[in-house]
Amino acid sequence: MRAAERGTSVLKSGVKRLLGRAGFDIVRSTNNRGGVDDFIPFEAVMRAARAAGLSVGDYIDEVMNGTPGATQSTVDELRALGVFEAKPDSVLEIGPGSGRYLEKTVKECSPDRYEIYETAAPWANYLVDTYGVIAQPTAGASLAPTPDGSIDLVQAHKVFNTLTFLSACRYFFEMARVTRPGGRIVFDVMTESCLDPATVRAWASQGGDGHDSYPAAWPRRTCVDLFAALDCRLEAGFLAPMGFASTEVLVFKKGT
Ligand SMILES: C[S@@+](CC[C@H](N)C(=O)[O-])C[C@H]1O[C@@H](n2cnc3c(N)ncnc32)[C@H](O)[C@@H]1O
Protein backbone atom coordinates (compact mmCIF):
# COMPACT_ATOMS: atom_id res chain seq x y z
CA MET A 1 0.00 0.00 0.00
CA ARG A 2 1.34 3.44 -0.94
CA ALA A 3 1.94 5.98 1.84
CA ALA A 4 -0.90 8.23 0.62
CA GLU A 5 -3.33 5.28 0.62
CA ARG A 6 -2.15 4.22 4.06
CA GLY A 7 -2.77 7.78 5.27
CA THR A 8 -6.30 7.76 3.88
CA SER A 9 -7.01 4.37 5.38
CA VAL A 10 -5.73 5.47 8.81
CA LEU A 11 -7.88 8.61 8.57
CA LYS A 12 -10.93 6.57 7.56
CA SER A 13 -10.53 4.13 10.41
CA GLY A 14 -9.93 7.02 12.83
CA VAL A 15 -13.07 8.78 11.69
CA LYS A 16 -15.09 5.55 11.81
CA ARG A 17 -13.82 4.87 15.32
CA LEU A 18 -14.78 8.39 16.42
CA LEU A 19 -18.15 8.21 14.73
CA GLY A 20 -18.79 4.75 16.12
CA ARG A 21 -18.31 6.10 19.60
CA ALA A 22 -19.51 9.59 18.85
CA GLY A 23 -21.84 11.33 16.39
CA PHE A 24 -25.54 11.36 17.17
CA ASP A 25 -27.35 8.22 16.12
CA ILE A 26 -29.85 10.41 14.37
CA VAL A 27 -33.01 8.64 13.32
CA ARG A 28 -34.09 9.44 9.80
CA SER A 29 -37.49 11.04 9.66
CA THR A 30 -40.27 9.77 7.48
CA ASN A 31 -41.97 13.12 6.98
CA ASN A 32 -39.58 16.05 6.95
CA ARG A 33 -38.27 16.04 3.40
CA GLY A 34 -35.15 14.08 4.23
CA GLY A 35 -34.10 15.86 7.41
CA VAL A 36 -33.35 14.52 10.84
CA ASP A 37 -36.28 15.73 12.91
CA ASP A 38 -36.76 12.54 14.91
CA PHE A 39 -33.48 12.98 16.82
CA ILE A 40 -31.90 10.13 18.77
CA PRO A 41 -34.17 7.41 20.24
CA PHE A 42 -35.57 8.54 23.59
CA GLU A 43 -35.96 5.24 25.50
CA ALA A 44 -32.62 3.76 24.43
CA VAL A 45 -30.63 6.89 25.27
CA MET A 46 -32.31 7.32 28.65
CA ARG A 47 -31.60 3.68 29.52
CA ALA A 48 -27.98 3.92 28.42
CA ALA A 49 -27.42 7.16 30.36
CA ARG A 50 -28.91 5.59 33.50
CA ALA A 51 -26.74 2.49 33.08
CA ALA A 52 -23.65 4.70 32.74
CA GLY A 53 -24.63 6.68 35.85
CA LEU A 54 -24.65 9.94 33.87
CA SER A 55 -27.20 12.66 33.21
CA VAL A 56 -28.58 12.40 29.69
CA GLY A 57 -26.68 15.57 28.70
CA ASP A 58 -23.37 14.28 30.06
CA TYR A 59 -24.00 10.91 28.40
CA ILE A 60 -24.46 12.60 25.01
CA ASP A 61 -21.36 14.77 25.50
CA GLU A 62 -19.08 12.07 26.85
CA VAL A 63 -20.18 8.79 25.35
CA MET A 64 -22.09 9.59 22.18
CA ASN A 65 -20.11 12.60 20.97
CA GLY A 66 -16.74 11.93 22.57
CA THR A 67 -16.54 15.55 23.74
CA PRO A 68 -16.86 15.54 27.54
CA GLY A 69 -17.81 18.94 28.96
CA ALA A 70 -18.70 20.39 25.53
CA THR A 71 -22.14 21.68 26.52
CA GLN A 72 -20.85 23.26 29.71
CA SER A 73 -17.96 24.93 27.89
CA THR A 74 -20.39 26.60 25.45
CA VAL A 75 -22.57 27.78 28.33
CA ASP A 76 -19.44 29.06 30.13
CA GLU A 77 -18.46 31.05 27.03
CA LEU A 78 -21.97 32.51 26.81
CA ARG A 79 -21.81 33.50 30.47
CA ALA A 80 -18.40 35.14 29.95
CA LEU A 81 -19.92 37.10 27.04
CA GLY A 82 -22.64 38.43 29.34
CA VAL A 83 -25.53 36.57 27.72
CA PHE A 84 -27.06 35.63 31.09
CA GLU A 85 -26.13 38.87 32.89
CA ALA A 86 -29.39 40.61 31.98
CA LYS A 87 -31.24 37.63 33.57
CA PRO A 88 -33.38 36.75 30.55
CA ASP A 89 -36.90 36.07 31.80
CA SER A 90 -38.20 34.54 28.63
CA VAL A 91 -36.19 32.00 26.64
CA LEU A 92 -37.11 30.22 23.43
CA GLU A 93 -35.13 27.23 22.18
CA ILE A 94 -35.46 25.54 18.79
CA GLY A 95 -34.60 21.81 18.73
CA PRO A 96 -33.55 21.31 22.38
CA GLY A 97 -33.54 17.51 21.93
CA SER A 98 -32.43 15.96 25.21
CA GLY A 99 -32.35 19.38 26.87
CA ARG A 100 -28.61 19.39 27.55
CA TYR A 101 -28.38 23.16 26.84
CA LEU A 102 -31.82 23.84 28.29
CA GLU A 103 -30.87 22.34 31.65
CA LYS A 104 -27.78 24.53 31.91
CA THR A 105 -29.59 27.65 30.68
CA VAL A 106 -32.25 27.21 33.35
CA LYS A 107 -29.47 26.95 35.97
CA GLU A 108 -27.89 30.17 34.68
CA CYS A 109 -30.93 32.43 34.57
CA SER A 110 -34.10 30.67 35.93
CA PRO A 111 -36.39 32.21 33.31
CA ASP A 112 -40.11 32.61 34.08
CA ARG A 113 -41.03 31.29 30.68
CA TYR A 114 -39.16 28.77 28.50
CA GLU A 115 -40.69 27.89 25.15
CA ILE A 116 -39.45 25.03 23.02
CA TYR A 117 -40.04 24.13 19.38
CA GLU A 118 -39.10 20.46 19.05
CA THR A 119 -40.23 17.95 16.42
CA ALA A 120 -39.25 14.82 18.40
CA ALA A 121 -42.36 14.30 20.56
CA PRO A 122 -40.88 11.94 23.20
CA TRP A 123 -38.08 14.42 23.96
CA ALA A 124 -40.45 17.41 23.96
CA ASN A 125 -42.76 15.60 26.42
CA TYR A 126 -39.80 14.70 28.64
CA LEU A 127 -38.67 18.35 28.73
CA VAL A 128 -42.17 19.56 29.58
CA ASP A 129 -42.44 17.02 32.43
CA THR A 130 -38.92 17.58 33.76
CA TYR A 131 -38.47 21.35 33.43
CA GLY A 132 -42.00 22.73 33.08
CA VAL A 133 -41.20 24.30 29.71
CA ILE A 134 -43.88 25.12 27.15
CA ALA A 135 -43.79 22.94 24.03
CA GLN A 136 -45.13 24.99 21.15
CA PRO A 137 -46.69 23.35 18.11
CA THR A 138 -43.76 22.77 15.75
CA ALA A 139 -44.39 22.75 12.03
CA GLY A 140 -41.93 23.58 9.29
CA ALA A 141 -39.78 26.49 10.40
CA SER A 142 -42.39 28.73 11.97
CA LEU A 143 -42.49 30.29 15.44
CA ALA A 144 -46.00 31.61 14.74
CA PRO A 145 -47.39 30.90 18.26
CA THR A 146 -44.77 33.27 19.74
CA PRO A 147 -45.62 36.99 19.48
CA ASP A 148 -43.27 39.59 17.94
CA GLY A 149 -40.62 41.03 20.27
CA SER A 150 -41.58 38.83 23.22
CA ILE A 151 -38.42 36.79 23.98
CA ASP A 152 -35.24 37.86 25.82
CA LEU A 153 -33.04 34.99 24.65
CA VAL A 154 -33.64 32.89 21.53
CA GLN A 155 -31.29 29.97 21.06
CA ALA A 156 -30.61 26.80 19.07
CA HIS A 157 -27.64 24.45 19.38
CA LYS A 158 -26.53 21.82 16.86
CA VAL A 159 -29.77 22.36 14.95
CA PHE A 160 -28.89 24.45 11.90
CA ASN A 161 -26.23 21.98 10.82
CA THR A 162 -29.00 19.39 10.49
CA LEU A 163 -31.70 21.37 8.66
CA THR A 164 -32.04 22.25 4.99
CA PHE A 165 -31.01 25.73 3.86
CA LEU A 166 -34.64 26.81 3.48
CA SER A 167 -35.71 25.59 6.93
CA ALA A 168 -32.76 27.30 8.58
CA CYS A 169 -33.21 30.65 6.85
CA ARG A 170 -36.95 30.64 7.55
CA TYR A 171 -36.15 30.03 11.20
CA PHE A 172 -33.59 32.88 11.12
CA PHE A 173 -36.28 35.39 10.07
CA GLU A 174 -38.57 34.07 12.78
CA MET A 175 -35.86 34.26 15.45
CA ALA A 176 -35.27 37.93 14.66
CA ARG A 177 -39.02 38.59 14.73
CA VAL A 178 -39.71 37.11 18.19
CA THR A 179 -36.65 38.62 19.91
CA ARG A 180 -37.40 41.70 21.98
CA PRO A 181 -35.39 44.90 21.41
CA GLY A 182 -32.10 44.44 23.29
CA GLY A 183 -32.58 40.66 23.44
CA ARG A 184 -30.04 38.07 22.34
CA ILE A 185 -30.01 35.43 19.61
CA VAL A 186 -27.54 32.56 20.02
CA PHE A 187 -27.08 29.68 17.58
CA ASP A 188 -24.32 27.66 15.99
CA VAL A 189 -23.67 26.91 12.35
CA MET A 190 -20.97 25.08 10.48
CA THR A 191 -19.14 28.04 8.93
CA GLU A 192 -15.90 28.37 6.96
CA SER A 193 -14.09 28.50 10.30
CA CYS A 194 -15.13 24.86 10.86
CA LEU A 195 -14.25 23.57 7.42
CA ASP A 196 -10.49 23.35 6.92
CA PRO A 197 -9.45 20.78 4.27
CA ALA A 198 -8.70 18.01 6.81
CA THR A 199 -12.14 18.38 8.37
CA VAL A 200 -13.86 18.37 4.98
CA ARG A 201 -11.93 15.18 4.18
CA ALA A 202 -13.04 13.66 7.46
CA TRP A 203 -16.69 14.46 6.68
CA ALA A 204 -16.33 13.03 3.18
CA SER A 205 -14.73 9.86 4.55
CA GLN A 206 -17.71 8.90 6.68
CA GLY A 207 -19.30 5.62 5.72
CA GLY A 208 -22.91 5.25 4.61
CA ASP A 209 -25.21 7.59 2.75
CA GLY A 210 -25.37 10.25 5.43
CA HIS A 211 -28.54 11.94 6.55
CA ASP A 212 -29.48 14.15 3.60
CA SER A 213 -29.59 17.60 5.15
CA TYR A 214 -26.90 16.74 7.73
CA PRO A 215 -24.26 18.11 7.95
CA ALA A 216 -25.29 21.46 6.48
CA ALA A 217 -22.85 24.35 6.14
CA TRP A 218 -23.66 28.06 6.32
CA PRO A 219 -21.47 30.93 5.11
CA ARG A 220 -20.68 33.05 8.18
CA ARG A 221 -20.97 36.26 6.19
CA THR A 222 -24.48 35.34 5.01
CA CYS A 223 -25.64 34.83 8.61
CA VAL A 224 -24.02 38.03 9.85
CA ASP A 225 -25.37 40.15 6.98
CA LEU A 226 -28.85 38.65 7.20
CA PHE A 227 -29.16 39.32 10.92
CA ALA A 228 -27.67 42.82 10.46
CA ALA A 229 -30.43 43.47 7.93
CA LEU A 230 -32.90 42.38 10.63
CA ASP A 231 -31.39 44.85 13.12
CA CYS A 232 -29.43 42.17 15.01
CA ARG A 233 -25.72 42.95 15.44
CA LEU A 234 -23.09 40.24 15.80
CA GLU A 235 -21.51 40.53 19.27
CA ALA A 236 -19.26 37.48 19.28
CA GLY A 237 -18.46 34.12 17.73
CA PHE A 238 -16.56 31.12 19.05
CA LEU A 239 -15.98 27.52 18.05
CA ALA A 240 -17.74 24.66 19.84
CA PRO A 241 -16.79 20.99 19.39
CA MET A 242 -19.06 18.61 17.48
CA GLY A 243 -17.70 15.06 17.52
CA PHE A 244 -14.47 15.14 15.46
CA ALA A 245 -15.44 18.54 13.99
CA SER A 246 -16.88 21.84 15.23
CA THR A 247 -19.54 24.47 14.74
CA GLU A 248 -19.31 28.22 15.28
CA VAL A 249 -21.57 29.75 17.90
CA LEU A 250 -22.76 33.23 16.91
CA VAL A 251 -24.17 35.71 19.44
CA PHE A 252 -26.36 38.56 18.18
CA LYS A 253 -28.01 41.46 19.99
CA LYS A 254 -31.19 43.01 18.64
CA GLY A 255 -31.27 46.79 18.38
CA THR A 256 -33.19 48.75 21.00
C1 LIG B 1 -28.76 17.31 16.37
S1 LIG B 1 -30.14 17.54 17.38
C2 LIG B 1 -29.56 18.68 18.62
C3 LIG B 1 -30.33 18.59 19.89
C4 LIG B 1 -29.85 19.48 21.04
N1 LIG B 1 -29.98 20.89 20.74
C5 LIG B 1 -28.45 19.12 21.41
O1 LIG B 1 -27.53 19.87 21.05
O2 LIG B 1 -28.28 18.09 22.04
C6 LIG B 1 -31.27 18.51 16.43
C7 LIG B 1 -32.60 18.73 17.14
O3 LIG B 1 -33.47 19.51 16.31
C8 LIG B 1 -34.76 18.89 16.30
N2 LIG B 1 -35.40 19.31 15.05
C9 LIG B 1 -35.25 18.80 13.80
N3 LIG B 1 -36.00 19.49 12.92
C10 LIG B 1 -36.62 20.47 13.62
C11 LIG B 1 -37.52 21.52 13.27
N4 LIG B 1 -37.92 21.72 12.03
N5 LIG B 1 -37.95 22.34 14.26
C12 LIG B 1 -37.55 22.17 15.55
N6 LIG B 1 -36.72 21.19 15.94
C13 LIG B 1 -36.25 20.36 14.99
C14 LIG B 1 -34.44 17.41 16.42
O4 LIG B 1 -35.54 16.64 16.85
C15 LIG B 1 -33.34 17.45 17.46
O5 LIG B 1 -33.84 17.53 18.76
Short mmCIF file of N, CA and C and ligand atoms in Angstrom, two decimals, residues 24 26 32 35-40 57 60-61 65 71 93-102 116-121 123 138-143 156-163 167 171 188 214 242, ligand 1:
data_model
loop_
_atom_site.label_atom_id
_atom_site.label_comp_id
_atom_site.label_asym_id
_atom_site.label_seq_id
_atom_site.Cartn_x
_atom_site.Cartn_y
_atom_site.Cartn_z
N PHE A 24 -24.18 11.75 16.80
CA PHE A 24 -25.54 11.36 17.17
C PHE A 24 -26.03 10.22 16.30
N ILE A 26 -28.64 9.67 14.72
CA ILE A 26 -29.85 10.41 14.37
C ILE A 26 -30.78 9.51 13.57
N ASN A 32 -40.08 14.67 6.97
CA ASN A 32 -39.58 16.05 6.95
C ASN A 32 -38.66 16.32 5.76
N GLY A 35 -34.87 15.31 6.30
CA GLY A 35 -34.10 15.86 7.41
C GLY A 35 -33.95 14.88 8.55
N VAL A 36 -33.66 15.40 9.71
CA VAL A 36 -33.35 14.52 10.84
C VAL A 36 -34.19 14.92 12.06
N ASP A 37 -35.49 15.15 11.84
CA ASP A 37 -36.28 15.73 12.91
C ASP A 37 -36.72 14.75 13.99
N ASP A 38 -36.36 13.49 13.87
CA ASP A 38 -36.76 12.54 14.91
C ASP A 38 -35.76 12.47 16.06
N PHE A 39 -34.54 12.97 15.81
CA PHE A 39 -33.48 12.98 16.82
C PHE A 39 -33.14 11.55 17.25
N ILE A 40 -32.35 11.44 18.31
CA ILE A 40 -31.90 10.13 18.77
C ILE A 40 -33.03 9.44 19.56
N GLY A 57 -27.55 14.60 29.38
CA GLY A 57 -26.68 15.57 28.70
C GLY A 57 -25.22 15.14 28.75
N ILE A 60 -24.59 12.21 26.42
CA ILE A 60 -24.46 12.60 25.01
C ILE A 60 -23.08 13.22 24.77
N ASP A 61 -22.68 14.13 25.66
CA ASP A 61 -21.36 14.77 25.50
C ASP A 61 -20.23 13.75 25.54
N ASN A 65 -20.84 11.65 21.81
CA ASN A 65 -20.11 12.60 20.97
C ASN A 65 -18.61 12.59 21.21
N THR A 71 -20.97 20.82 26.30
CA THR A 71 -22.14 21.68 26.52
C THR A 71 -21.80 22.75 27.56
N GLU A 93 -36.16 28.07 22.78
CA GLU A 93 -35.13 27.23 22.18
C GLU A 93 -35.72 26.38 21.06
N ILE A 94 -35.06 26.39 19.93
CA ILE A 94 -35.46 25.54 18.79
C ILE A 94 -34.64 24.25 18.86
N GLY A 95 -35.29 23.11 18.78
CA GLY A 95 -34.60 21.81 18.73
C GLY A 95 -33.77 21.50 19.96
N PRO A 96 -34.35 21.59 21.17
CA PRO A 96 -33.55 21.31 22.38
C PRO A 96 -33.18 19.84 22.53
N GLY A 97 -33.87 18.94 21.84
CA GLY A 97 -33.54 17.51 21.93
C GLY A 97 -33.60 17.01 23.36
N SER A 98 -32.48 16.52 23.86
CA SER A 98 -32.43 15.96 25.21
C SER A 98 -32.51 17.03 26.29
N GLY A 99 -32.32 18.29 25.89
CA GLY A 99 -32.35 19.38 26.87
C GLY A 99 -31.00 19.66 27.53
N ARG A 100 -29.91 19.21 26.87
CA ARG A 100 -28.61 19.39 27.55
C ARG A 100 -28.24 20.87 27.67
N TYR A 101 -28.63 21.71 26.70
CA TYR A 101 -28.38 23.16 26.84
C TYR A 101 -29.47 23.81 27.67
N LEU A 102 -30.67 23.30 27.53
CA LEU A 102 -31.82 23.84 28.29
C LEU A 102 -31.56 23.75 29.79
N ILE A 116 -40.26 25.86 23.92
CA ILE A 116 -39.45 25.03 23.02
C ILE A 116 -40.23 24.72 21.74
N TYR A 117 -39.50 24.62 20.66
CA TYR A 117 -40.04 24.13 19.38
C TYR A 117 -39.22 22.89 19.05
N GLU A 118 -39.83 21.73 19.18
CA GLU A 118 -39.10 20.46 19.05
C GLU A 118 -39.98 19.46 18.31
N THR A 119 -39.44 18.89 17.23
CA THR A 119 -40.23 17.95 16.42
C THR A 119 -40.26 16.54 17.00
N ALA A 120 -39.29 16.18 17.84
CA ALA A 120 -39.25 14.82 18.40
C ALA A 120 -40.15 14.77 19.65
N ALA A 121 -41.35 14.23 19.49
CA ALA A 121 -42.36 14.30 20.56
C ALA A 121 -41.90 13.68 21.89
N TRP A 123 -39.01 13.51 23.27
CA TRP A 123 -38.08 14.42 23.96
C TRP A 123 -38.81 15.68 24.42
N THR A 138 -44.94 22.59 16.60
CA THR A 138 -43.76 22.77 15.75
C THR A 138 -44.05 22.24 14.36
N ALA A 139 -44.09 23.15 13.41
CA ALA A 139 -44.39 22.75 12.03
C ALA A 139 -43.52 23.57 11.09
N GLY A 140 -42.79 22.88 10.24
CA GLY A 140 -41.93 23.58 9.29
C GLY A 140 -40.88 24.37 10.04
N ALA A 141 -40.80 25.65 9.75
CA ALA A 141 -39.78 26.49 10.40
C ALA A 141 -40.44 27.76 10.91
N SER A 142 -41.62 27.58 11.52
CA SER A 142 -42.39 28.73 11.97
C SER A 142 -42.38 28.82 13.49
N LEU A 143 -42.32 30.06 13.99
CA LEU A 143 -42.49 30.29 15.44
C LEU A 143 -43.78 31.07 15.64
N ALA A 156 -30.56 28.12 19.70
CA ALA A 156 -30.61 26.80 19.07
C ALA A 156 -29.18 26.29 19.01
N HIS A 157 -28.99 25.03 19.39
CA HIS A 157 -27.64 24.45 19.38
C HIS A 157 -27.64 23.14 18.60
N LYS A 158 -26.69 23.03 17.68
CA LYS A 158 -26.53 21.82 16.86
C LYS A 158 -27.82 21.51 16.09
N VAL A 159 -28.53 22.55 15.70
CA VAL A 159 -29.77 22.36 14.95
C VAL A 159 -29.58 22.78 13.49
N PHE A 160 -28.95 23.94 13.27
CA PHE A 160 -28.89 24.45 11.90
C PHE A 160 -27.83 23.76 11.05
N ASN A 161 -27.09 22.83 11.65
CA ASN A 161 -26.23 21.98 10.82
C ASN A 161 -26.95 20.69 10.44
N THR A 162 -28.23 20.59 10.85
CA THR A 162 -29.00 19.39 10.49
C THR A 162 -30.19 19.72 9.58
N LEU A 163 -30.51 21.00 9.44
CA LEU A 163 -31.70 21.37 8.66
C LEU A 163 -31.32 21.81 7.25
N SER A 167 -35.18 25.63 5.56
CA SER A 167 -35.71 25.59 6.93
C SER A 167 -34.91 26.52 7.83
N TYR A 171 -36.27 29.88 9.75
CA TYR A 171 -36.15 30.03 11.20
C TYR A 171 -35.39 31.31 11.56
N ASP A 188 -25.57 28.07 16.64
CA ASP A 188 -24.32 27.66 15.99
C ASP A 188 -24.59 27.15 14.58
N TYR A 214 -27.99 16.67 6.76
CA TYR A 214 -26.90 16.74 7.73
C TYR A 214 -25.62 16.16 7.15
N MET A 242 -17.94 19.48 17.91
CA MET A 242 -19.06 18.61 17.48
C MET A 242 -18.44 17.31 16.99
C1 LIG B 1 -28.76 17.31 16.37
S1 LIG B 1 -30.14 17.54 17.38
C2 LIG B 1 -29.56 18.68 18.62
C3 LIG B 1 -30.33 18.59 19.89
C4 LIG B 1 -29.85 19.48 21.04
N1 LIG B 1 -29.98 20.89 20.74
C5 LIG B 1 -28.45 19.12 21.41
O1 LIG B 1 -27.53 19.87 21.05
O2 LIG B 1 -28.28 18.09 22.04
C6 LIG B 1 -31.27 18.51 16.43
C7 LIG B 1 -32.60 18.73 17.14
O3 LIG B 1 -33.47 19.51 16.31
C8 LIG B 1 -34.76 18.89 16.30
N2 LIG B 1 -35.40 19.31 15.05
C9 LIG B 1 -35.25 18.80 13.80
N3 LIG B 1 -36.00 19.49 12.92
C10 LIG B 1 -36.62 20.47 13.62
C11 LIG B 1 -37.52 21.52 13.27
N4 LIG B 1 -37.92 21.72 12.03
N5 LIG B 1 -37.95 22.34 14.26
C12 LIG B 1 -37.55 22.17 15.55
N6 LIG B 1 -36.72 21.19 15.94
C13 LIG B 1 -36.25 20.36 14.99
C14 LIG B 1 -34.44 17.41 16.42
O4 LIG B 1 -35.54 16.64 16.85
C15 LIG B 1 -33.34 17.45 17.46
O5 LIG B 1 -33.84 17.53 18.76
#
